[in-house]
Amino acid sequence: MKKLLVVAALGMFTLGFSQNYQNGYNDYNDYQGSISSINWGQVASYLGLNNNQVNQLTVLNNRYPDQNAWNRAYSKQPNRWYTDRYSAMEKIMTPEQYKRFYAKYYQGQNPKIKFDNEYKKHHGKPQKNHDKYQMKHDERFNDRDHHDDHHR
């Protein structure tokens, strides 16, 4: 019984502090954006990729054609997609090609941060479930520094 309660409490805690994107937006949208926002023909030309590299990137880009396929791989760890994806891309490209790709298409940023910023730019800040439990500063301290009583 105790184990069941601990598991339930951990599950509620995890769900309570996870991000909820608005309007059905989720990590799969970030994954799809990492593919659809880039013209892969231009990438191949710009980096001088050979046919084998182009074929491997095509397979990588088509690995999860829908949300269900993506969920089978990442439902338990949705933030793992970008590490897996960019590690695979790094293996497909030469170190110099990958460095040029990363600099041009992500301006040296972590791709996950880039997609989070894109989301925020278009949809506002992702809501967190625990925001409703946070009180404003003035509610906690009645518009004065909480140390005021100690200094009088």
XYZ file of C-alpha atoms in Angstrom:
152
model
C 0.000 0.000 0.000
C 2.831 2.397 0.877
C 4.515 1.712 -2.465
C 1.295 2.485 -4.293
C 0.951 5.797 -2.452
C 4.583 6.714 -3.154
C 4.183 5.922 -6.852
C 0.940 7.922 -7.022
C 2.525 10.874 -5.213
C 5.554 10.847 -7.516
C 3.290 10.679 -10.545
C 1.241 13.642 -9.372
C 4.396 15.605 -8.531
C 5.851 14.905 -11.977
C 2.639 15.872 -13.757
C 2.241 18.955 -11.610
C 5.598 20.362 -12.603
C 5.655 19.387 -16.262
C 5.190 22.016 -18.950
C 1.894 22.199 -20.737
C 1.977 23.873 -24.096
C -1.114 25.693 -25.244
C -3.238 24.795 -28.267
C -1.991 21.210 -28.514
C 1.627 22.259 -29.011
C 4.113 19.717 -27.673
C 7.591 18.263 -28.069
C 6.526 16.444 -31.242
C 5.889 19.866 -32.796
C 9.472 20.839 -31.915
C 10.717 17.602 -33.475
C 8.724 18.225 -36.668
C 9.904 21.836 -36.728
C 13.510 20.678 -36.575
C 12.870 18.886 -39.868
C 10.376 21.086 -41.716
C 12.066 24.402 -40.916
C 15.159 23.402 -42.885
C 15.539 22.946 -46.640
C 17.542 19.723 -46.645
C 18.435 20.048 -50.338
C 20.142 23.344 -49.536
C 21.869 21.736 -46.542
C 23.248 18.972 -48.766
C 24.498 21.484 -51.301
C 25.911 23.928 -48.723
C 27.773 21.201 -46.822
C 28.776 19.142 -49.859
C 27.112 15.995 -48.540
C 27.611 12.790 -50.512
C 24.724 10.517 -51.602
C 25.185 8.193 -48.631
C 24.943 11.110 -46.183
C 21.850 12.479 -47.953
C 20.190 9.043 -47.787
C 21.014 8.685 -44.081
C 19.584 12.141 -43.327
C 16.436 11.264 -45.288
C 15.990 8.097 -43.213
C 16.608 10.098 -40.026
C 14.076 12.767 -41.055
C 11.444 10.101 -41.788
C 12.049 8.042 -38.645
C 8.913 9.299 -36.821
C 6.315 10.186 -39.463
C 3.501 10.718 -36.941
C 2.867 11.432 -33.268
C 2.215 7.757 -32.445
C 5.579 6.639 -33.827
C 7.309 9.451 -31.946
C 5.448 8.610 -28.705
C 6.585 4.987 -28.881
C 10.167 6.218 -28.652
C 9.849 9.334 -26.484
C 6.648 9.321 -24.436
C 8.549 8.592 -21.219
C 11.411 11.031 -21.962
C 10.146 13.612 -24.471
C 13.163 15.888 -24.083
C 15.490 13.126 -25.252
C 14.531 13.559 -28.930
C 16.918 16.402 -29.668
C 19.910 14.645 -28.077
C 19.182 11.522 -30.139
C 18.524 13.471 -33.325
C 21.569 15.707 -33.204
C 23.851 12.864 -32.102
C 22.702 10.914 -35.164
C 23.272 13.939 -37.405
C 26.737 14.398 -35.955
C 27.538 10.770 -36.837
C 26.217 11.169 -40.392
C 28.193 14.329 -41.129
C 31.901 14.916 -40.808
C 32.895 17.042 -37.790
C 33.518 20.031 -40.079
C 30.159 19.612 -41.862
C 28.291 19.326 -38.576
C 30.039 22.408 -37.176
C 29.045 24.428 -40.269
C 25.469 23.068 -40.131
C 25.094 23.900 -36.439
C 26.532 27.397 -36.883
C 24.330 28.254 -39.875
C 20.997 26.722 -38.876
C 21.088 27.056 -35.083
C 23.503 29.965 -34.645
C 25.400 27.812 -32.146
C 22.318 27.456 -29.885
C 21.059 24.238 -28.407
C 18.250 23.224 -30.835
C 15.814 22.577 -27.962
C 16.365 26.109 -26.651
C 15.923 27.464 -30.174
C 12.574 25.689 -30.577
C 11.426 26.730 -27.090
C 12.243 30.330 -28.024
C 10.362 29.977 -31.325
C 7.340 28.674 -29.435
C 7.495 31.555 -26.954
C 7.807 34.068 -29.787
C 4.666 32.786 -31.522
C 2.544 31.454 -28.651
C 3.744 33.101 -25.456
C 5.452 31.429 -22.555
C 4.525 27.761 -21.944
C 2.251 27.452 -18.936
C 3.381 25.444 -15.967
C 0.811 23.692 -13.822
C 2.415 24.885 -10.602
C 1.991 28.592 -11.489
C -1.467 28.626 -9.914
C 0.086 27.736 -6.559
C 2.619 30.559 -6.574
C 1.609 33.712 -4.755
C 2.585 37.165 -5.838
C 5.244 38.951 -3.826
C 2.735 41.451 -2.397
C 0.448 38.645 -1.185
C 3.265 37.101 0.836
C 4.827 40.244 2.236
C 2.068 42.866 2.059
C 4.061 45.232 -0.181
C 7.013 45.485 2.186
C 10.243 43.646 2.606
C 9.772 40.655 4.882
C 12.890 41.696 6.796
C 11.331 45.015 7.917
C 10.005 43.545 11.172
C 13.447 42.295 12.112
C 15.069 45.718 11.779
C 12.650 47.731 13.920
